[in-house]
C-alpha cells in the first residue's frame, strides 16, 4: 500500500476535527472541543497545500460565526478579530451558484438556520463594512458609523488593517464586493439582507452598487417598511448619532435612497422628531451646517438636488399620511422652515446676483411651495385660520410678485389649491372680515402695479382671489359678490377661467355646488336659511356696488360707472335677480335654486300673473315707505337708467331691459326721480340698434306720459320726433334709424298718455297725422326695419284703443291695414301676427263672416300653412287676444302702467266658436293643421283657461290632447303633454280625479288607454327607435312579440298596455310631466316584477339604448321600478350579464351598442370575483365588436375596453391590497391580449387598443403580479415593433431616392424611433421583473423571437434586449450569455446594415459575460466571415463584430489580445473603406504604437502566409498589404530573426499579377532590402538569405532558386517589366531605389533594357490625347510624364562608375545623355527636369570617386553640361537643382580642361540671366568649386 502523502494527511486531520465539532451536542462540549482543536485548526490556514487551506477555510467559517453576536457583547476586541478573520476567509471562499442546492443549504451549514441572532449580527456588520471608509485621515468615525464601529472594523484602532500592501492587511474595496456577494447568497433571509443591500447600492463603486441594487430589487417586495426597528435604523444612519463618539450622517446618495423608502412607510410619520430633523437640516443653509450635521456636507451639485427633491417628496408624504396628532406636532415647524428656505433664496424674487437660478434651485422652490400647501391643509387651525392670515397672505403675495417662471406659479397655485378646503366651513366674523379684505385687495391688483412691499406685480391673482372668495366667504357677503363683479371689469379681455369663476360666485346654484352642504339631505328651504347660503340683502348690495344713494345725488352712480367698467352690466343683472328673489321670497313665491334659477325668475316675471302682482305690491309698499330699501330701489332705478344711457355705443343693453321691467311694475310715484332726465333718452331712441330703440322708446312712453314729467321737454322732444316722421320719405342712411326711433317713441307716448288720460291740447291733431304717417309707411315704404317700426306702432296704438277700425284715416281702411299685416304675417313676421291680434281687440263682435273680427280670425287660422312651429305659438297668442281682448293672459306683461286697461268691445261667442273649430281641427289628418291646432289649443287653455267658455270644455280639451300623445311628432307630444298638465291644473277636483284614473287605467290595462285603440299594424315607433335582437319594434304587433320574450302571459298583457301608449314612455316630455314614475314605482302593482325577473336584463340593457328618448324613458322606468339598484343588480347579476353577452354580437347594431355600454356600467365598481368567470369572454367579445361595421358600435366597444383597462390598471396600481384580484384579471386578460383576438387581430383598432392596454398593464404592474407573463410579453412586444410600424416607412425606404434621402438615413430614424418607443420601455420594464426561476422560459421565448423576427424594428429590438440583459441584468443572465452569443452571431448577417450593426453591438455586450472559449469561437467566426467572404458585406459584418467586442467588452478583448489583434492587423488593410476603418479603429484603440506589431509578428505573418494564396483577390490583396505594413512598422532596422519570419511572406506578396495597391507591397520590399540587417549593402543577398521552406515537393529547386545571388534582383527586374502603366511608374521608382542600394553591382544593362523602351514609348506618345482616369486618379498624360521622369532617373541611377570599366561607362553615359537630351527637347516639363537633375547630381557625385578623366569621358560629360543648362524659362526650384548638379560635377570637372571651360562659361551665362539670389548663390558655389 503506497504511503499517505502529506497533503492527504493534513486533509484527514482537518476532516477529523470537523467531525468532532459536528458531533458535539451541547454548548459546553463545543466549548471544550474548540479550546482543544481550534488553535491547531487555525494554523492549517497557512498550509502549503491549497486544498488543505480551502477545506480548512470552509470548515472554520461555521466555527468562527458560531456565537459571534454573544462574543461581541462579552469581548468586542475578540469579536472584532473573529469578524476580521471571517472577512479574510471570504476572499478564498467560492460562492455557490445562486439558486443551487448548495446555495440553499448554505444557511444551515453556517449555523444561521438555528442561530438567527448570529445571521443578523453578521448581516448588520456587513452593512457597516459597506459604510466604512478607511481613507478619512484623522477621523475617528465615518458616515453612518460611530467611533466604536470604526474601531471594531479596524481591530481596535489598528490602522494597517485595510492596507493591502501590509502583511495581513486587506483591500477594502475588494472586501466589500466579496462581502456583497456573500450577502446575496442563501446564507441570509431577505429581511437580513435589506439594510446592508441598501447601503451597498449607494456606494460610489459601481461594482458594489450593482450587486447592492440587485439584492435590493429582490428583497424589497418581501420587506415590511412598517417595521419599527428597520425604520429606526434607517433614521439613525441617515441622521447619525451626534456627539464626539457618534456616527456621522450618511453620504448624500445613501440619504437619498433611505428617504425614498421612508417615503413609502406610513409608520415613518410616527418618528416625528427624526422626520422633522431630516427636513429642517435638508432645508438649512450650507453655512449653518458643520461636517457632522448636514446631509449635503460631502457633495454638492446633482446629488444635492436629488436629495432635496426627495426631502420635499418626503415632506409631502408626511403631510398626506400623518395623523392629526402627528402632523400638528411638526407641521408649524416645517412650514416655518420651508418659508425660511424660500425667503433665503430671495423672496418674492431671487437675489439679483447677476446669474439665473439653476434648475435645481427652481425645482426646490417649486417643491417648497407645494409642501407648504400640503402641510397647511393638514394643519389648518394652527397655520391658516388665524385673523392675520399670515401664511395665506404670503402665498398670495408670492403668486403675484414671484417672477421665477411658470412652473413656480403653478406650484404656488397648487399650494393655494391645497389650503382652499380649510376655509370651507363656517368662519367667525373676524376671520371672514380679514379674508374679505385680502381677497378684495388681490382682485383689484393689476400687472405692473407696485405692491405695498415695493415689489412689482408680475402675475394676476384675480382668479385665485375670486376662487377663494367663492369658497371661503358666505353668499350673503356683499363684498364677496363685489369681488366677483370686479373680476369682470376687463370684460372680454379677461381670462376665461376668471370670468367663469366670477359667474359661479354670483349664481346661487353654482355657489352651492362649489360649497356643498355637509348633509346632503338638507332641504332647499332649510338651506337658504343658513348663514353660508343666505342671499345678500338688496339694499346692502346696491350700496356696496353703486354707493349710497342720497336724494338729488347722482355722483355715486357716475363713480360706479367708472369703477365697474365692463362689470357694470353684470352688476345690474345680479342686483335685479336679488331684488326679484327678495320680493318673491317675501310672499313665499320664489323659485327653487337650481341650474335654471335665473331663467325661472325671468319666466315668472314675464308670464306669471301672480308673481307680477307680488312684485307690484312689493314695489308699491317699498316706494311708499321711507326706508333704506327705498333708497336702494331708487339707486337701482338710477343705475339702470345710467347704464342704458352710457352703453348706447355698446349695442345690446340689459340695463335698459331691466329699467323697463322696473318702470312697468313700479307705481307712478317711483318714477318721479328719473322723469326729469327724459331728454337723455333722445340718443338711444335715435340709435342704430333696433332692440335698444324699442326699449328706449317704451321707457320714453312711460316717462313722457307721467304726470310729473317736464312738459316743455317732452313737447320739444315730440316736436323733434314729428319732424323726423314727416321726413320719412326723404330719409336715407342713419336718418332712417332716427325715423324708426321717432315712430316708436311717439307710438309708446301716445298709447300710454291715452291710457293715463294725460293728453296735451294739440293731441288730436298730432294723433291723426301720426296714424296717417305710420299707415303710409306700412304701405309705401320699402325699408323693412321702418315697416317693422310701423307695425309695432300699429300694435301699440290698437291695443290702447287709439287706432280703431272706425278711426283709420282715408285713403286707408281696416281692410287695407289687415291685408298689409296679413301679407307680413304670411312671411312669418310675429310682430305682424301680434298686431293683427291687438287690432282685433278693438273690433266689435259681429255674427257674420265679413265682419272685421271674423276676417282677422280667419286670417290667423290660415297661418297654419306657415311651416314654422314657433310662429304658431304667436298665432295662438293672437287668437287668445282676438277672443278675449285684455282678458287674455297673453297681455299680462303688456299693461305697464298703473290703473285699469283701456276699454274694449265685449266678447260673448267668439271664444266658444274659436274653441269648437280648433277642437275639430285637432282631429284632422293634415299634418300642418294638426300641429297648429294642438299649439293653438295649448295657447287658449293657457291664456284663456280662466273663463267659463274654456272651463266648460276642459274635458274635450283633455281628450284632444290625449289624442296627440301617440303622435309621431315630438313637438306634438310635447304640446299635448303640456296641455294635459294645464288641463289638470285649471280643472276642478272631479276633472283631476278623472285624469288620474285614466292614466292609471292605461298602465294597468283596465281602460283603452290615453291614446285610444290601436291595431296590430298601427305604427307606434319610428323604425329603429326600439331595437330588438333581430330587428326593430315599429308596430303594435312587434311590441306584443317583444313582451312575449319575457315568458309570462300575465306580464305580456301588462307590458302590452305600456307599449300601446309608447309616446308616454318613449318621450321624455310626456313621461316626466304626469308623475308616471311615481305610479310605476309602487311595487304593489300586482307584484308581478318580483315574479318575473327576466324583465330586468332587458330593461337594464335598454337603459343604454342609442336612442335618447328610449334611453331616457327606460332610465325613468328603471328608477321607478327599482328601489335599490345595487341590491337588484347583485341579485340578477348573472342573468343580466348573460343577456348582455348574448346580445353584444346581435344582428341589430343598436343592441350591440347598448350591450357594450351596459357591460361597462355593470362591471365598474364591482369586485373581480363577481365577474371573473366572464372576464375572458368579455374581452374576446369586446375586441370583436371593436371591429364592428357601425362606427358608433365601435366607439361603444372601445369605451368598454377602456373601462376594463381602467379597472385592471387600478387594481394593479393598488399594490398588495388588490394583488389577488389583479392576478386573477391578468390570468385571463394577458393571454387574450396576446392571442389572435388581441395583438394579432386583423383590425387595426383592436390591435392598437390591445397594445395600449398591454402597455398600461406593464406600466402599472408589480413584479410579483406580472412576472409569470414576462416571457410571452417580451416575445410578442418584440414582434409588434415591426408589425405596428407605419407602412409609409417601408414605402419611403424603397423609394428613398425620390425624397433625396438614403436608406441609411431612414434606418437611422427608424432606429431612433425604436429606442424611444413606448413598447421598448415596456420591454425594459418586463426585463426588470426577471428572476432565476423565470430565465429558462424567457430564454426559449427570446430565442424564438430572435429567430422569427421580421423587419428592422423587431430585429433591432431583439438586439436592444440582449444589450439590456448584458448590462442591467447581468447577474441572472450571465449563465445564458454563451448561448445567446451564439444565437446573436447567426443574426449578424443581414441585408440591412443597421440590423447587422445592432446585433454586432449586442454581441459586444454579450462578450462581457461570455466565456473565453465562446469569445474565441466568435473570433473564429469573424475570421471565417472575413477570409471566406463572397462580398464586402460579410467582411463589414466581421469588422462590426470585432469593433463591438473591443468597444463594449474591452477587458475581455484585452485578455485575449494575442488571439485577436493579429487578425485585426491584417483585416485593417482591407480594400473596402468602411471595413478598413472599423478594423483600423479597433487596432488603434488597443495598441500603443506602430512597433506594437512586432509583439504579434509571427502570428500576423502566419495569418498572412495562410491567405496570400486565397482564391479571393480581396483577401489576397489584404494579406499582401498587411505584410507590407509589417515591414513599414518594423522600424529603421529589421533584425535577422524578424527578417527570416517576414521574408517568405513578403516574397510571396510581391509575386503575382499587378493589382491596384501592389506598389505599396513593392515599396515595402525595397524598405525590407534597405533596413534588413541580413541584407547589408555591398553584400550578395544570396549569401545572407537563409529561408526556411517547408514544402513537400519541389523544395530543393525552390531552395536553390531563393538562395541564388540574383534572387532579389530578379524580383525587382521582374516587377519593373510589368506593363501596367499605373504600376510601372512605381515599379521603376522602386528599381531606381534598388540600384542605388546595389551600387557595387553593375545593373545598367538590365535597367537600360527595361527603361529604354519605356522612354521611347513615352517620347513617341507625347502628343497623344490626355484621357482622364475613370476612377478619379491621375490622367493618362500625367502617368506618362511621371513614368518618363522615373525611367530616366532610374537609368541614370543605374550608372555606377566604379562598377563599370571605362568603355562601358562611356557607352552607358552616351546612351543615357542621348535619351536625356531627347526627353528634354521633346518634353521639358518640370517633373521630368527635376527627376533628371536629381539623378545627374547623384551620378556626378559618383564620378568624383574616379581617379582620372579620359578625353573620351570628358567629351561625353560636356554633352551632359550642355544638356544641363539648355532648357530655358524654368522655375526657380528646377534652376536650383541645375545649380546643385553643377556643384556636384565641378569637383570632377576640374580634371579636364575642356569641360572646365565649358562649365565655367555655362555657369557665367546662367549667372547673368539668373534673377534669383538663391540660385545665384548656388552658382557661385559651383564656380568656386571649379576654381579650387
Short mmCIF file of N, CA, C and O in Angstrom, two decimals, residues 127-128 130-132 143-145 194-204 216 233-239 248-262 278 295-296 298 303 306-307 310:
data_model
loop_
_atom_site.label_atom_id
_atom_site.label_comp_id
_atom_site.label_asym_id
_atom_site.label_seq_id
_atom_site.Cartn_x
_atom_site.Cartn_y
_atom_site.Cartn_z
N UNK A 127 -23.21 45.28 6.54
CA UNK A 127 -23.70 46.60 6.16
C UNK A 127 -22.77 47.70 6.62
O UNK A 127 -22.54 48.69 5.90
N UNK A 128 -22.19 47.53 7.83
CA UNK A 128 -21.26 48.54 8.32
C UNK A 128 -19.95 48.53 7.54
O UNK A 128 -19.32 49.58 7.38
N UNK A 130 -19.85 48.01 4.38
CA UNK A 130 -20.17 48.79 3.19
C UNK A 130 -20.13 50.28 3.47
O UNK A 130 -19.79 51.08 2.59
N UNK A 131 -20.44 50.68 4.69
CA UNK A 131 -20.41 52.10 5.06
C UNK A 131 -19.02 52.59 5.40
O UNK A 131 -18.74 53.79 5.34
N UNK A 132 -18.14 51.67 5.75
CA UNK A 132 -16.83 52.04 6.28
C UNK A 132 -15.96 52.67 5.19
O UNK A 132 -15.95 52.25 4.04
N UNK A 143 -19.15 58.19 8.04
CA UNK A 143 -20.54 58.50 7.72
C UNK A 143 -21.37 57.24 7.88
O UNK A 143 -21.23 56.26 7.16
N UNK A 144 -22.26 57.29 8.88
CA UNK A 144 -23.10 56.14 9.19
C UNK A 144 -22.52 55.23 10.25
O UNK A 144 -23.19 54.31 10.70
N UNK A 145 -21.27 55.47 10.68
CA UNK A 145 -20.60 54.61 11.66
C UNK A 145 -20.07 55.46 12.81
O UNK A 145 -19.50 56.52 12.59
N UNK A 194 -31.82 43.33 3.56
CA UNK A 194 -32.35 44.59 3.05
C UNK A 194 -31.47 45.79 3.39
O UNK A 194 -31.03 46.53 2.50
N UNK A 195 -31.21 46.01 4.67
CA UNK A 195 -30.48 47.21 5.06
C UNK A 195 -29.04 47.21 4.55
O UNK A 195 -28.58 48.22 3.99
N UNK A 196 -28.28 46.11 4.68
CA UNK A 196 -26.93 46.12 4.09
C UNK A 196 -26.96 46.34 2.57
O UNK A 196 -26.10 47.03 2.02
N UNK A 197 -27.94 45.73 1.92
CA UNK A 197 -28.04 45.93 0.46
C UNK A 197 -28.33 47.38 0.13
O UNK A 197 -27.82 47.92 -0.87
N UNK A 198 -29.13 48.02 0.96
CA UNK A 198 -29.42 49.45 0.75
C UNK A 198 -28.14 50.26 0.85
O UNK A 198 -27.88 51.16 0.03
N UNK A 199 -27.29 49.94 1.83
CA UNK A 199 -26.03 50.66 1.99
C UNK A 199 -25.12 50.41 0.78
O UNK A 199 -24.49 51.34 0.25
N UNK A 200 -25.06 49.16 0.34
CA UNK A 200 -24.18 48.83 -0.79
C UNK A 200 -24.65 49.50 -2.07
O UNK A 200 -23.83 49.92 -2.90
N UNK A 201 -25.96 49.61 -2.26
CA UNK A 201 -26.48 50.16 -3.51
C UNK A 201 -26.14 51.63 -3.68
O UNK A 201 -26.20 52.15 -4.79
N UNK A 202 -25.79 52.31 -2.60
CA UNK A 202 -25.47 53.73 -2.70
C UNK A 202 -23.98 54.00 -2.73
O UNK A 202 -23.56 55.16 -2.67
N UNK A 203 -23.17 52.95 -2.84
CA UNK A 203 -21.73 53.12 -2.86
C UNK A 203 -21.27 53.73 -4.18
O UNK A 203 -21.90 53.54 -5.23
N UNK A 204 -20.16 54.45 -4.13
CA UNK A 204 -19.64 55.09 -5.34
C UNK A 204 -19.00 54.09 -6.29
O UNK A 204 -18.87 54.36 -7.48
N UNK A 216 -31.23 44.46 -3.53
CA UNK A 216 -32.32 45.33 -3.07
C UNK A 216 -33.59 45.08 -3.88
O UNK A 216 -34.70 45.07 -3.34
N UNK A 233 -33.41 52.16 12.41
CA UNK A 233 -32.05 52.03 11.87
C UNK A 233 -31.82 52.97 10.70
O UNK A 233 -30.76 53.58 10.56
N UNK A 234 -32.82 53.07 9.82
CA UNK A 234 -32.67 53.95 8.66
C UNK A 234 -32.58 55.40 9.10
O UNK A 234 -31.76 56.17 8.58
N UNK A 235 -33.40 55.79 10.06
CA UNK A 235 -33.31 57.16 10.56
C UNK A 235 -31.94 57.42 11.20
O UNK A 235 -31.34 58.48 11.03
N UNK A 236 -31.45 56.42 11.94
CA UNK A 236 -30.17 56.60 12.63
C UNK A 236 -29.02 56.75 11.64
O UNK A 236 -28.16 57.62 11.79
N UNK A 237 -29.01 55.90 10.61
CA UNK A 237 -27.94 56.01 9.62
C UNK A 237 -28.04 57.33 8.88
O UNK A 237 -27.02 57.98 8.59
N UNK A 238 -29.25 57.72 8.56
CA UNK A 238 -29.44 58.98 7.81
C UNK A 238 -28.92 60.17 8.61
O UNK A 238 -28.16 61.00 8.09
N UNK A 239 -29.33 60.26 9.88
CA UNK A 239 -29.03 61.45 10.68
C UNK A 239 -27.71 61.35 11.43
O UNK A 239 -27.13 62.38 11.79
N UNK A 248 -21.45 59.86 11.92
CA UNK A 248 -21.74 60.99 11.05
C UNK A 248 -22.97 60.66 10.20
O UNK A 248 -23.30 59.49 9.96
N UNK A 249 -23.67 61.68 9.72
CA UNK A 249 -24.79 61.40 8.81
C UNK A 249 -24.29 60.67 7.56
O UNK A 249 -23.15 60.80 7.15
N UNK A 250 -25.17 59.92 6.97
CA UNK A 250 -24.82 59.13 5.80
C UNK A 250 -24.45 60.02 4.63
O UNK A 250 -24.77 61.22 4.60
N UNK A 251 -23.81 59.42 3.62
CA UNK A 251 -23.49 60.15 2.41
C UNK A 251 -24.77 60.53 1.68
O UNK A 251 -25.82 59.90 1.83
N UNK A 252 -24.67 61.56 0.86
CA UNK A 252 -25.84 62.09 0.19
C UNK A 252 -26.57 61.03 -0.65
O UNK A 252 -27.79 60.91 -0.57
N UNK A 253 -25.88 60.23 -1.47
CA UNK A 253 -26.62 59.22 -2.25
C UNK A 253 -27.38 58.24 -1.37
O UNK A 253 -28.50 57.84 -1.70
N UNK A 254 -26.77 57.85 -0.24
CA UNK A 254 -27.45 56.92 0.66
C UNK A 254 -28.63 57.60 1.32
O UNK A 254 -29.70 57.00 1.50
N UNK A 255 -28.47 58.86 1.71
CA UNK A 255 -29.60 59.59 2.30
C UNK A 255 -30.77 59.65 1.31
O UNK A 255 -31.94 59.48 1.68
N UNK A 256 -30.45 59.88 0.05
CA UNK A 256 -31.50 59.93 -0.97
C UNK A 256 -32.24 58.62 -1.05
O UNK A 256 -33.48 58.58 -1.13
N UNK A 257 -31.50 57.51 -1.04
CA UNK A 257 -32.15 56.20 -1.14
C UNK A 257 -32.96 55.89 0.12
O UNK A 257 -34.05 55.33 0.04
N UNK A 258 -32.43 56.24 1.27
CA UNK A 258 -33.17 55.99 2.51
C UNK A 258 -34.48 56.76 2.52
O UNK A 258 -35.54 56.24 2.88
N UNK A 259 -34.43 58.01 2.07
CA UNK A 259 -35.65 58.82 2.04
C UNK A 259 -36.68 58.23 1.10
O UNK A 259 -37.89 58.31 1.34
N UNK A 260 -36.21 57.65 0.01
CA UNK A 260 -37.15 57.04 -0.94
C UNK A 260 -37.95 55.93 -0.28
O UNK A 260 -39.15 55.77 -0.53
N UNK A 261 -37.31 55.17 0.58
CA UNK A 261 -38.02 54.10 1.28
C UNK A 261 -38.85 54.65 2.44
O UNK A 261 -39.95 54.17 2.70
N UNK A 262 -38.33 55.62 3.15
CA UNK A 262 -39.12 56.23 4.23
C UNK A 262 -40.39 56.86 3.67
O UNK A 262 -41.43 56.88 4.34
N UNK A 278 -34.80 65.72 9.71
CA UNK A 278 -34.37 65.49 8.32
C UNK A 278 -34.75 66.67 7.45
O UNK A 278 -33.94 67.19 6.67
N UNK A 295 -26.91 67.03 5.52
CA UNK A 295 -26.98 65.92 4.59
C UNK A 295 -26.19 66.15 3.32
O UNK A 295 -25.92 65.21 2.59
N UNK A 296 -25.80 67.39 3.09
CA UNK A 296 -25.09 67.70 1.84
C UNK A 296 -23.66 68.11 2.08
O UNK A 296 -23.04 68.74 1.24
N UNK A 298 -20.98 66.53 2.14
CA UNK A 298 -19.92 65.86 1.39
C UNK A 298 -19.92 66.21 -0.08
O UNK A 298 -18.91 66.12 -0.74
N UNK A 303 -26.23 65.50 -6.91
CA UNK A 303 -26.65 64.66 -5.79
C UNK A 303 -27.44 65.46 -4.76
O UNK A 303 -28.42 64.99 -4.20
N UNK A 306 -30.91 66.03 -6.06
CA UNK A 306 -31.72 64.83 -5.91
C UNK A 306 -32.19 64.65 -4.48
O UNK A 306 -33.34 64.30 -4.22
N UNK A 307 -31.27 64.87 -3.53
CA UNK A 307 -31.64 64.72 -2.13
C UNK A 307 -32.71 65.72 -1.73
O UNK A 307 -33.68 65.38 -1.06
N UNK A 310 -35.98 64.70 -2.94
CA UNK A 310 -36.51 63.59 -2.14
C UNK A 310 -37.00 64.08 -0.79
O UNK A 310 -37.98 63.55 -0.23
#
